Coordinates of C-alpha atoms in Angstrom, one line a residue:
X1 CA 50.6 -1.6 -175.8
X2 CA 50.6 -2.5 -172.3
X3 CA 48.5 0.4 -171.2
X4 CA 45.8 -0.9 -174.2
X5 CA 46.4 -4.2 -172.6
X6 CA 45.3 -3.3 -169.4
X7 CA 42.5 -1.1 -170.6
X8 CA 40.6 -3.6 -172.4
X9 CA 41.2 -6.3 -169.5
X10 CA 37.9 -7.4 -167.8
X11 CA 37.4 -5.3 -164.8
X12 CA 36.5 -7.5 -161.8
X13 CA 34.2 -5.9 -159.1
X14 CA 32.5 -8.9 -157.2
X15 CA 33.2 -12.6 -157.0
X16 CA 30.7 -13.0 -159.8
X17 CA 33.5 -11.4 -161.7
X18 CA 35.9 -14.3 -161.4
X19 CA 33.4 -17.2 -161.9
X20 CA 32.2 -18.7 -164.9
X21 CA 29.0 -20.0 -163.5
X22 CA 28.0 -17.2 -160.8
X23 CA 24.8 -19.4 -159.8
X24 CA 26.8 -22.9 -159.9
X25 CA 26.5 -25.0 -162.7
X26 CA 24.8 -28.6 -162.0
X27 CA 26.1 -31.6 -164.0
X28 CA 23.8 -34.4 -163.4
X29 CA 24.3 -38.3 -163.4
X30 CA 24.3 -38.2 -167.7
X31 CA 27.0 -35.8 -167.9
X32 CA 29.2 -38.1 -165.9
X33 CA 30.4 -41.0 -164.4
X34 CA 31.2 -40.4 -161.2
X35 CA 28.7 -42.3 -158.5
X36 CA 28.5 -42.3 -155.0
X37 CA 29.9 -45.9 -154.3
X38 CA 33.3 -44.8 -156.1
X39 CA 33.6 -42.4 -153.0
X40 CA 35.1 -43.4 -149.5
X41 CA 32.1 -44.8 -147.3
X42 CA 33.3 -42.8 -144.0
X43 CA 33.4 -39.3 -146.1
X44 CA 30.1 -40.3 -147.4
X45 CA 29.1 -40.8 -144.0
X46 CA 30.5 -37.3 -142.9
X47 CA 28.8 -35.7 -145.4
X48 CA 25.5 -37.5 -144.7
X49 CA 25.8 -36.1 -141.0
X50 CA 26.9 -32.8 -141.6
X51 CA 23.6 -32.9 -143.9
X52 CA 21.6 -34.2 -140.7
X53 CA 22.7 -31.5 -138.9
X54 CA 21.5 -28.3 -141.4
X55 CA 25.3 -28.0 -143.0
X56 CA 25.9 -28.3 -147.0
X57 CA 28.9 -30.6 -147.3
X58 CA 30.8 -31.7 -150.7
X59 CA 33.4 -33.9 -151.8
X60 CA 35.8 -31.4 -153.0
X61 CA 38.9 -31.0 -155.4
X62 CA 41.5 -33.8 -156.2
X63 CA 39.4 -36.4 -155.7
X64 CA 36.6 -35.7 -158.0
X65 CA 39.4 -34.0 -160.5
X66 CA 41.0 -37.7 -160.5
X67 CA 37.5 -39.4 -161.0
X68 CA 36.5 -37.7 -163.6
X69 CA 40.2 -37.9 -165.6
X70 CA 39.3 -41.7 -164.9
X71 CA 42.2 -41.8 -162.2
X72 CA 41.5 -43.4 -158.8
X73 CA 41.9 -40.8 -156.1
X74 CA 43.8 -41.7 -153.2
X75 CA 41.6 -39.8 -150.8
X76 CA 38.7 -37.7 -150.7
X77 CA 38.7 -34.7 -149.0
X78 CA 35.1 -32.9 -148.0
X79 CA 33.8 -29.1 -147.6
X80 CA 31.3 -27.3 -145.5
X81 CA 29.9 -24.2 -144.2
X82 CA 30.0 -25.5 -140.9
X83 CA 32.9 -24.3 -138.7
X84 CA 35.5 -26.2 -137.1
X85 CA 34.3 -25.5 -133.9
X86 CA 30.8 -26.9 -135.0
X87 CA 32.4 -29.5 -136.8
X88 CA 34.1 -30.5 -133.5
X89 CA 30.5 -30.6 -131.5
X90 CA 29.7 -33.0 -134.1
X91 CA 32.5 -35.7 -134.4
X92 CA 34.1 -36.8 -131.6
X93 CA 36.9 -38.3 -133.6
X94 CA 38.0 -35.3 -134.8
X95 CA 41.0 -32.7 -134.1
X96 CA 41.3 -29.3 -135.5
X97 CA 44.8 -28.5 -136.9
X98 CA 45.9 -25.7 -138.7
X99 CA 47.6 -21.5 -137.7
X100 CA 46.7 -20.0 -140.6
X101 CA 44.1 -21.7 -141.5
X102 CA 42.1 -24.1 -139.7
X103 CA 40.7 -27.1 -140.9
X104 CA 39.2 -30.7 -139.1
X105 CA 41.1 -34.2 -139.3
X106 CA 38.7 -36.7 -138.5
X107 CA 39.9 -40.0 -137.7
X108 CA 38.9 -43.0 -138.8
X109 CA 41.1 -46.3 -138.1
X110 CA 44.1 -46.1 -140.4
X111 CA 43.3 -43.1 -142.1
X112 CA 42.3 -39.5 -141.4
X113 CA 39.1 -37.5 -143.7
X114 CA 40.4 -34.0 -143.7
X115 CA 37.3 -31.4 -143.4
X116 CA 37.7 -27.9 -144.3
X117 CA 35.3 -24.8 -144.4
X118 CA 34.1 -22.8 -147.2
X119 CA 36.8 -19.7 -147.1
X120 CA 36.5 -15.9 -148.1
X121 CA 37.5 -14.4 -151.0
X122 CA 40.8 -11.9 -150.1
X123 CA 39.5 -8.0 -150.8
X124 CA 42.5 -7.8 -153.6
X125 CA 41.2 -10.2 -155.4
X126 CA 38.7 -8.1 -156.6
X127 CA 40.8 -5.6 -158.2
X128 CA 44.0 -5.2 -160.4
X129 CA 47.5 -6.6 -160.0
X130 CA 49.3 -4.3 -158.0
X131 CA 53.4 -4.1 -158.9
X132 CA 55.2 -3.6 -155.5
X133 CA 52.3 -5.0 -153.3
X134 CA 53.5 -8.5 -151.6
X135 CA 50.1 -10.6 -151.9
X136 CA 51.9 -13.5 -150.3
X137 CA 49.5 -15.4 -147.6
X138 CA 50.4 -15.6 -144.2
X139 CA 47.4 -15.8 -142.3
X140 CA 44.0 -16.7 -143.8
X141 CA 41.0 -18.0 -141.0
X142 CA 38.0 -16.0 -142.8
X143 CA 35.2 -18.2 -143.8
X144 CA 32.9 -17.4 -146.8
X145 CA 30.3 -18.7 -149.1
X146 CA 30.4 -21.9 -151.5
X147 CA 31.2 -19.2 -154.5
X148 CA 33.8 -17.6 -152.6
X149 CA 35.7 -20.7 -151.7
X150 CA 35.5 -21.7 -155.3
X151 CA 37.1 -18.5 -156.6
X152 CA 39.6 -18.6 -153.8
X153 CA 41.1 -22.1 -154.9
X154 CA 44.2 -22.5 -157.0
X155 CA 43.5 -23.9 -160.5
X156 CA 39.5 -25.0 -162.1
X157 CA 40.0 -28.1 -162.3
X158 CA 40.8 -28.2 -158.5
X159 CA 37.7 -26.3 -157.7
X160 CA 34.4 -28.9 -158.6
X161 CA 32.1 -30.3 -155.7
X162 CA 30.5 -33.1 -155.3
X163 CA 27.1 -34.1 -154.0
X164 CA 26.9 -37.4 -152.6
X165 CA 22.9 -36.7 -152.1
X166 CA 22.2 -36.7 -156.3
X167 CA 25.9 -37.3 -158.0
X168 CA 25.4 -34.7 -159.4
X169 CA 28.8 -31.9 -159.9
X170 CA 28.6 -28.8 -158.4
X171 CA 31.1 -26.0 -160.8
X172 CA 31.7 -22.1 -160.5
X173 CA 34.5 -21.8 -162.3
X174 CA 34.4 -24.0 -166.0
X175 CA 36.5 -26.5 -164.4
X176 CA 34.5 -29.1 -166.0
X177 CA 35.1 -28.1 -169.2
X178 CA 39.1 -27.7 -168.8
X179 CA 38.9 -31.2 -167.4
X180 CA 37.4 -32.2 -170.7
X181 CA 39.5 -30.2 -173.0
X182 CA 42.8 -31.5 -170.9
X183 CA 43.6 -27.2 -169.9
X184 CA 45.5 -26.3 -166.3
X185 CA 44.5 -22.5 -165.9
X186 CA 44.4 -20.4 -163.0
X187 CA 41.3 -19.3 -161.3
X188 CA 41.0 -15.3 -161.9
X189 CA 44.1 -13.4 -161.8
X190 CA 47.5 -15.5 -162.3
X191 CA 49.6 -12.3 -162.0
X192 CA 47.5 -12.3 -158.2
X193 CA 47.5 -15.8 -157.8
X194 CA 51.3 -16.6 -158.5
X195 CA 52.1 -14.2 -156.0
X196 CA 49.2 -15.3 -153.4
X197 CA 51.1 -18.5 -153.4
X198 CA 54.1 -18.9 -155.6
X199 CA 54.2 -22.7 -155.3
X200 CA 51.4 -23.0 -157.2
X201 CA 53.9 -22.6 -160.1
X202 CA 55.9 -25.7 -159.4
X203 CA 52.2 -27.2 -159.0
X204 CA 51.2 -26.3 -162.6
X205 CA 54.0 -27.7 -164.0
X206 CA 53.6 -31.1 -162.1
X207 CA 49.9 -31.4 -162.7
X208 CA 50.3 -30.5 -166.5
X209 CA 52.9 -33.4 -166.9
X210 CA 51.1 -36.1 -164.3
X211 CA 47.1 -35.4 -165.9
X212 CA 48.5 -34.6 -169.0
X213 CA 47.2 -31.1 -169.4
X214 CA 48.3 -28.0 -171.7
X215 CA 48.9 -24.9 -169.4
X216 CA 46.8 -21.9 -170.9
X217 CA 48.7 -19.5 -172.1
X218 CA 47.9 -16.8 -169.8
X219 CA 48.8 -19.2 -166.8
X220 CA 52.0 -20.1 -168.3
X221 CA 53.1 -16.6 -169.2
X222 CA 52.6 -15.5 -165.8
X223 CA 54.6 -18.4 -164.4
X224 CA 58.1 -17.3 -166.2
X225 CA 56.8 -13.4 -165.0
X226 CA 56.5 -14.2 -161.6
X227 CA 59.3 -17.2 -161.1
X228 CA 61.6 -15.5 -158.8
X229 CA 58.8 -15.2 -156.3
X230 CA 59.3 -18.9 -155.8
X231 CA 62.0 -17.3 -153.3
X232 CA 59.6 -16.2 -150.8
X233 CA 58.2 -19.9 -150.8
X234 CA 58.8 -21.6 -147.2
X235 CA 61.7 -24.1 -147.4
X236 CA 59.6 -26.8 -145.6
X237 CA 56.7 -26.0 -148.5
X238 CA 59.3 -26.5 -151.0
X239 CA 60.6 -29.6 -149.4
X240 CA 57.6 -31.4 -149.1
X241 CA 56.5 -30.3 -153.4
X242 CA 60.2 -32.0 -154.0
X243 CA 59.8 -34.9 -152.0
X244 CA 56.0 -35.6 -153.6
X245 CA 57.3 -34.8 -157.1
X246 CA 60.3 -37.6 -156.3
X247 CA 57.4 -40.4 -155.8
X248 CA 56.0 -39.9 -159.4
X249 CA 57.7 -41.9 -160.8
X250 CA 58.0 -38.7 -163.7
X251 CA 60.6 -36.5 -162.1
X252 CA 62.6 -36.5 -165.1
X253 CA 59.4 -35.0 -166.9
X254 CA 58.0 -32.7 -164.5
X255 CA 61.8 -31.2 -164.0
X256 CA 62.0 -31.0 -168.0
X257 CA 58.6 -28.9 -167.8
X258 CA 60.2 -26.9 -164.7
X259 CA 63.2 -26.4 -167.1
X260 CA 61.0 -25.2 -170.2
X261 CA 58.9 -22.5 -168.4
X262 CA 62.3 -21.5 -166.4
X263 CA 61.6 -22.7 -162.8
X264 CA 65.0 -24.1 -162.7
X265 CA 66.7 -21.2 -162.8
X266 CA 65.3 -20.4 -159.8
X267 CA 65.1 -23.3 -157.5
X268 CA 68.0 -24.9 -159.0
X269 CA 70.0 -22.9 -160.1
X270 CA 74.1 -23.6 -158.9
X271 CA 73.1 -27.5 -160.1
X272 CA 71.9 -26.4 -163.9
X273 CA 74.3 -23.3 -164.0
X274 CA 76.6 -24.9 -166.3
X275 CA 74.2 -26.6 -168.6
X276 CA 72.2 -23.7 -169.1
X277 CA 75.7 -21.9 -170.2
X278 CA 76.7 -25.1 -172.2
X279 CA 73.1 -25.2 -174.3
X280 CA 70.4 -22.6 -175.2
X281 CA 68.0 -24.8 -175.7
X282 CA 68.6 -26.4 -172.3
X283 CA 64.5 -26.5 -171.8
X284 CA 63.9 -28.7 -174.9
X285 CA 66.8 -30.8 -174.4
X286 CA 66.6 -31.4 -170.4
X287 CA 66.6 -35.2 -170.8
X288 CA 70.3 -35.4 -172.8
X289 CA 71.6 -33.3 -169.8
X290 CA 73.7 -35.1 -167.7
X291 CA 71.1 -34.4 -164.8
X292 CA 68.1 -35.3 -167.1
X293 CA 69.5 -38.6 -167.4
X294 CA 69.6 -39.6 -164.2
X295 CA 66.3 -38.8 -163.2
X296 CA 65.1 -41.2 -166.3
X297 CA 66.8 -43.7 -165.3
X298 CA 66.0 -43.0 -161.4
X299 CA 62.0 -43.1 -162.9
X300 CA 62.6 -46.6 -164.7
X301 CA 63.9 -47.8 -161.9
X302 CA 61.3 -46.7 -160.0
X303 CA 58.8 -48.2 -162.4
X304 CA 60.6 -51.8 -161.9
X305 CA 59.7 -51.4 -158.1
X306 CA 63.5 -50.4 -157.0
X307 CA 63.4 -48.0 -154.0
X308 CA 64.6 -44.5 -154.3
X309 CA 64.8 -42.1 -151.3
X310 CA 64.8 -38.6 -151.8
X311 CA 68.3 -38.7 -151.0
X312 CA 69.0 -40.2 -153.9
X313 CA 66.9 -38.0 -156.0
X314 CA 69.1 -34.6 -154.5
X315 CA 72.6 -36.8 -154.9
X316 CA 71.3 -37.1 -158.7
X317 CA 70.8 -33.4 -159.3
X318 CA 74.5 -32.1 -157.2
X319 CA 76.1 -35.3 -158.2
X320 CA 77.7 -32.8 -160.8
X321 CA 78.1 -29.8 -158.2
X322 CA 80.3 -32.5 -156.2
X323 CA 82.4 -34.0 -159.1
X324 CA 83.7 -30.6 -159.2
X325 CA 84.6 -30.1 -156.1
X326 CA 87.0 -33.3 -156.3
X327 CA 88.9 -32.1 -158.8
X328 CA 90.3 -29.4 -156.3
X329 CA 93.6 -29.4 -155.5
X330 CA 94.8 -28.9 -152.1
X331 CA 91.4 -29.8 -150.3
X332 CA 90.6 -32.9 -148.5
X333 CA 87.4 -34.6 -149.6
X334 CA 84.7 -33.9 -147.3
X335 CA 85.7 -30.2 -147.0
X336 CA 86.0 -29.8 -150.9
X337 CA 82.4 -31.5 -151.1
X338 CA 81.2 -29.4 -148.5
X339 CA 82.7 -26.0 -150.1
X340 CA 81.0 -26.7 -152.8
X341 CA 77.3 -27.5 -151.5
X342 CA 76.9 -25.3 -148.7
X343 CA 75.7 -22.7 -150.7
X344 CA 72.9 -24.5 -152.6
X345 CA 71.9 -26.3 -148.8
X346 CA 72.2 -22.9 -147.0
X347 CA 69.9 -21.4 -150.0
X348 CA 67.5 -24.4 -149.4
X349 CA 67.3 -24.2 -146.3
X350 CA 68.5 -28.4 -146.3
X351 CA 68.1 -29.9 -142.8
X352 CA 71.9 -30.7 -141.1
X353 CA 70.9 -34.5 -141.3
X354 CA 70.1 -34.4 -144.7
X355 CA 73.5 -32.6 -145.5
X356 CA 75.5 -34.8 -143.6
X357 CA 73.8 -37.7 -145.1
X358 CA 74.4 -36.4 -149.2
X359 CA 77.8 -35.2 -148.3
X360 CA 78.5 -39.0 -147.0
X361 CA 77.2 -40.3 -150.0
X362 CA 79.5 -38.6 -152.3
X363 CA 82.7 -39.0 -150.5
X364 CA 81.5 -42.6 -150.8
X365 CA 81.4 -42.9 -154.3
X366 CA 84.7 -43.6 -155.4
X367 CA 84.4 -46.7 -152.6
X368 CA 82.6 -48.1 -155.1
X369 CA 85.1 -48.6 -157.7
X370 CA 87.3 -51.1 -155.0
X371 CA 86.2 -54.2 -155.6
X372 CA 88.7 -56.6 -154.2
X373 CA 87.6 -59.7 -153.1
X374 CA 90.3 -60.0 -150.3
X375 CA 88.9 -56.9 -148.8
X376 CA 85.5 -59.0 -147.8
X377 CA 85.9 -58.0 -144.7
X378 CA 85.9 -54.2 -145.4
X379 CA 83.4 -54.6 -147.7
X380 CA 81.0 -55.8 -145.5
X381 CA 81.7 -53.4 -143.0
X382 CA 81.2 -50.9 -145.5
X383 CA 77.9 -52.2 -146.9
X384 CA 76.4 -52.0 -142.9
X385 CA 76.5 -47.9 -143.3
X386 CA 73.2 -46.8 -143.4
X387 CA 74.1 -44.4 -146.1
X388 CA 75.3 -47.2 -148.2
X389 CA 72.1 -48.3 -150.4
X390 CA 71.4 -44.7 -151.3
X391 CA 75.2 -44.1 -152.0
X392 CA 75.2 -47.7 -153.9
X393 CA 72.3 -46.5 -155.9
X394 CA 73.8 -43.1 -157.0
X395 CA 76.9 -44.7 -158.2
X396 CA 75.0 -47.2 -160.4
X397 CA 72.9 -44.4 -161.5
X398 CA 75.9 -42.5 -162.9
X399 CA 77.5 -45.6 -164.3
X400 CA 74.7 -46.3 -166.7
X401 CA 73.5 -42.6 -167.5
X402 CA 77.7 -42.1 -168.2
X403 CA 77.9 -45.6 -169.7
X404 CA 81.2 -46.2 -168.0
X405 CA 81.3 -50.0 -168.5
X406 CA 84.1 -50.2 -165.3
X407 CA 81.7 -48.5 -163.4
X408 CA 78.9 -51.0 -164.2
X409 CA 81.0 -53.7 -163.4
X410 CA 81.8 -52.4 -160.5
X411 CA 77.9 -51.9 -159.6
X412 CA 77.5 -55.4 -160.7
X413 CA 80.3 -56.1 -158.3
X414 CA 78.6 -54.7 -155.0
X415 CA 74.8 -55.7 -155.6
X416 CA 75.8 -59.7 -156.3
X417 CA 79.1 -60.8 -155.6
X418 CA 80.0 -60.1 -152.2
X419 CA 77.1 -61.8 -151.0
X420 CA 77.5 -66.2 -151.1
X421 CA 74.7 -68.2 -152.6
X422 CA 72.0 -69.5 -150.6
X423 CA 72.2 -73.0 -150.8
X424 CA 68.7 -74.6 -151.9
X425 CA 66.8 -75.6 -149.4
X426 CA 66.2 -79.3 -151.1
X427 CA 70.0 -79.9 -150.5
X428 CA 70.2 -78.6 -147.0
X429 CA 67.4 -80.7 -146.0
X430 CA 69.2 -83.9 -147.0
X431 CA 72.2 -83.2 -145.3
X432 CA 74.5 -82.7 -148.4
X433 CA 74.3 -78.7 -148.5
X434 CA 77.5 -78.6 -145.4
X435 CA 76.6 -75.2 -144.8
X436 CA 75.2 -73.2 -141.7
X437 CA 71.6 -72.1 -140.8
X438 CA 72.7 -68.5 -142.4
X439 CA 72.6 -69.9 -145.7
X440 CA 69.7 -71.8 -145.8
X441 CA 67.7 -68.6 -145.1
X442 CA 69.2 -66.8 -148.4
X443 CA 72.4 -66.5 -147.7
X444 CA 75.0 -65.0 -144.9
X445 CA 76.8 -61.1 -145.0
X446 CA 74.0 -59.3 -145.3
X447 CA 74.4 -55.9 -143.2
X448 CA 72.4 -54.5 -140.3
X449 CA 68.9 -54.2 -140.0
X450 CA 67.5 -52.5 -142.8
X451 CA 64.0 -51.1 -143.1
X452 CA 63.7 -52.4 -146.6
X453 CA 65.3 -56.2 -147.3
X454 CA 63.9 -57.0 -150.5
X455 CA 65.2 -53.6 -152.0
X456 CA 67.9 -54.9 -154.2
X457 CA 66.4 -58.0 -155.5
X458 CA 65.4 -56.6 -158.8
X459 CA 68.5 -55.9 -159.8
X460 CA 70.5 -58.8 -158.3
X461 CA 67.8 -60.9 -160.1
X462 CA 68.0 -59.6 -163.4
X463 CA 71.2 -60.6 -163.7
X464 CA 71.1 -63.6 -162.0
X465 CA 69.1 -66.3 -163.3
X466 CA 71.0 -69.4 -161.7
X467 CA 70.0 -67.8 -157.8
X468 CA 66.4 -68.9 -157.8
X469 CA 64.5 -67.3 -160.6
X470 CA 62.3 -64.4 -159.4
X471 CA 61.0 -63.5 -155.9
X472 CA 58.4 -61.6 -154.7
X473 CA 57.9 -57.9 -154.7
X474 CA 58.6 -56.0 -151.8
X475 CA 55.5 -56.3 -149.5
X476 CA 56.1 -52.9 -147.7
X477 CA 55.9 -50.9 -151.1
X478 CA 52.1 -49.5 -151.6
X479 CA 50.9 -50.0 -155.0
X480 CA 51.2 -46.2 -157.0
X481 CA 50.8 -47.6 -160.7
X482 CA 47.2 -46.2 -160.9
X483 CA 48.1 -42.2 -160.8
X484 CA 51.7 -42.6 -160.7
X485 CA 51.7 -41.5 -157.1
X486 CA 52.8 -42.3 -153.7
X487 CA 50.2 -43.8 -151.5
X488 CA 50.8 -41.5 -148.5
X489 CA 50.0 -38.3 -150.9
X490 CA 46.8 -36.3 -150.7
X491 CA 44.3 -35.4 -153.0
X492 CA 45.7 -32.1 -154.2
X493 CA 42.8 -30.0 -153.9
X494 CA 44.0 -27.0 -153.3
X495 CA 47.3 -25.6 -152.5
X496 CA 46.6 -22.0 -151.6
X497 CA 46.4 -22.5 -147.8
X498 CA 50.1 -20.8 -147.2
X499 CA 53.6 -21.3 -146.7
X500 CA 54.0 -23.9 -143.7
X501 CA 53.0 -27.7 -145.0
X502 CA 51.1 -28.1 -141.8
X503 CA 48.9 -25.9 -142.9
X504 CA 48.2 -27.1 -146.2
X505 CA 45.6 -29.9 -146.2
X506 CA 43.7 -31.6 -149.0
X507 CA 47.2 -31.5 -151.1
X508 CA 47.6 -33.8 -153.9
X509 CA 51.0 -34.7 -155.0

């Protein structure tokens, strides 16, 4: 079967194999709604100079991909065929960056255009799927033609261009179409592509539950073929696809998808060991895990403008990992804790500050359930750690996905009561308030600086309405309800540019 399989399967030869449109297709101004003036001014400008200098130029990938699914793009990201050395003779406020491949920053006051060249077409593209050959990229500086870039990216609907001269919509590869009949699917071989750049696989899964697409079947087949190679992935890559997944505000969804097509298993795997074992179905069911419902309630929380630090997000998924490692006998309880995560953080490649920062926060946790008033003083001490707010956060977490109602009392115990009430400042002002200048400014016992102060208002005014009725959002907080993304995220464009993050411009979390 697999020998008719591979018989029948469309031989490709040239790069005209791999495209849908060979010639480019050209959708014009009625086709769509995309116009000039929804595009940033200073990439419009770049292109309008590249263009006065001989050089095509394009908007390209996530941002026209986000336009057209009626999303607003939170940068724009353009093309060329001009180098980067002739893009640096052209821009003075421009750097090039980039090993394995180099691309152009242009700087703009408080924000950067990122300009890359068209790129080749690797020679194994061309042919079939090779078993033992490693396809992974680790060096890529070959420049090419429009169609060659095109067929080089990572999914279709990551691949359109857009010309600023005539709106008009520039596609090789039928990512138009996909983007109208809501369908992720690899550009030419996944069986290549997977293995070109295995993070592309967590990427399908996250774009599929963010845009709201179906994954073609071929696309998604290959995924649970080829989901081991996700172990050749660099562990700063992976860092930065966790860290952009955990600003969302969908984690819980996007790690039910990784669940389903078996990622999980992979990148995960000590955490979700047990409730793999404990339930078959553990794809379909991910949100009644214990893990599952964490991250929900870490995503409401989220959605109700709380902060959550990827710290948080990590303690959420080992929080289980660590439980079991207090229930040791004979070990003390940072050794037990490490013991028990120093195989997942050696695996992972975790940074020594981020282990030493999740292992505080879970030897912290059963702090949380001392709530003596007398101890004020220890309290506060305790509440001046800069660990605490992420290790406060992960014990209320647990409390409501557990529904441990001595747990949530003792949440509601450290987020209102240890702090006095302001007094109001009509009172102070006539001299019948008594108190001290602390007070009047919202009251006294507040720890150290923090980078965040208004981070816990949301909760302690929810349950508070005798302290002063609402307050204002947290000013520092950029606003991600459009897309559901953080504000510091690229345009994911395209993510087959390698295995070190610095390498990997134009990505769209």
């Amino acid at each position: 079967m697999k020998f008719l399989s591979n018989l029948f399967k469309k031989k490709i030869g040239s790069v005209e194999d791999i495209l849908s449109h060979p010639d480019g297709k050209r959708y014009y101004r009625d086709a769509h709604l995309i116009r000039k003036n929804m595009i940033d001014e200073d990439a419009v400008k770049i292109i309008h100079r590249l263009n006065k200098f001989g050089f095509k130029a394009y908007i390209v990938g996530g941002g026209v991909r986000d336009l057209l699914l009626g999303r607003k793009p939170k940068d724009f990201d353009v093309v060329t065929n001009a180098t980067p050395n002739q893009i640096k003779k052209i821009f003075n406020n421009c750097r090039i960056i980039g090993r394995r491949f180099k691309i152009v920053h242009i700087l703009f006051r408080g924000k950067v255009i990122e300009v890359s060249t068209f790129r080749s077409l690797p020679d194994y593209r061309l042919g079939k799927a090779v078993e033992d050959q490693d396809y992974l990229i680790k060096r890529d500086n070959k420049f090419g033609t429009p169609q060659e870039d095109a067929a080089r990216r990572d999914f279709t609907i990551n691949s359109l261009y857009y010309d600023v001269r005539n709106d008009s919509i520039i596609d090789y590869v039928g990512g138009f179409e996909d983007i109208q009949n809501k369908v992720l699917r690899v550009i030419g071989d996944p069986d290549i592509s997977f293995r070109e750049d295995p993070v592309r696989m967590l990427r399908a899964v996250k774009f599929a539950e963010i845009l709201g697409l179906t994954i073609e079947k071929a696309t998604a087949k290959a995924i649970r073929k080829h989901k081991v190679e996700l172990e050749k992935a660099s562990s700063s890559r992976m860092l930065e696809e966790y860290n952009k997944i955990f600003r969302t505000w969908k984690t819980s969804l996007i790690f039910q998808g990784m669940a389903e097509h078996g990622l999980l298993e992979v990148l995960f795997k000590e955490a979700f060991d047990k409730e793999r074992k404990k339930n078959s179905n553990f794809g379909d069911k991910f949100l009644e895990t214990n893990i599952g419902k964490r991250l929900a309630i870490a995503d409401k929380l989220l959605t109700e403008r709380e902060e959550m630090t990827p710290h948080i997000f990590y303690s959420l998924i080992f929080s289980d990992l660590a439980s079991d490692a207090l229930t040791k006998e004979n070990m003390h309880l940072v050794p037990a804790i490490k013991t028990s995560l120093d195989p997942i953080f050696n695996r992972l490649e975790t940074p020594k500050k981020d282990k030493d920062r999740l292992i505080k926060i879970f030897a912290s946790q059963q702090r949380f359930l001392s709530t003596e008033d007398e101890k004020s003083s220890q309290n506060n001490f305790f509440r001046m750690k800069d660990y605490f707010y992420d290790a406060f956060m992960v014990f209320k977490i647990g409390a409501i996905a557990e529904n441990d109602e001595q747990s949530i009392q003792s949440a509601f115990f450290w987020e209102i009561s240890v702090r006095k009430r302001p007094i109001p400042v009509k009172k102070f002002n006539e001299g019948r308030g008594g108190g001290g200048g602390n007070q009047s400014q919202g009251g006294p016992d507040r720890p150290g600086p923090r980078p965040n102060k208004n981070r816990n208002k949301n909760f302690r005014n929810k349950n508070r309405g005798e302290d002063g009725g609402q307050r204002g959002e947290r000013g520092n907080r950029k606003e991600e309800a459009s897309n559901g993304e953080s504000g510091n995220s690229k345009s994911e464009s395209d993510d087959s540019r390698g295995n070190n993050s610095a390498n990997y411009p134009g990505e769209e979390s």
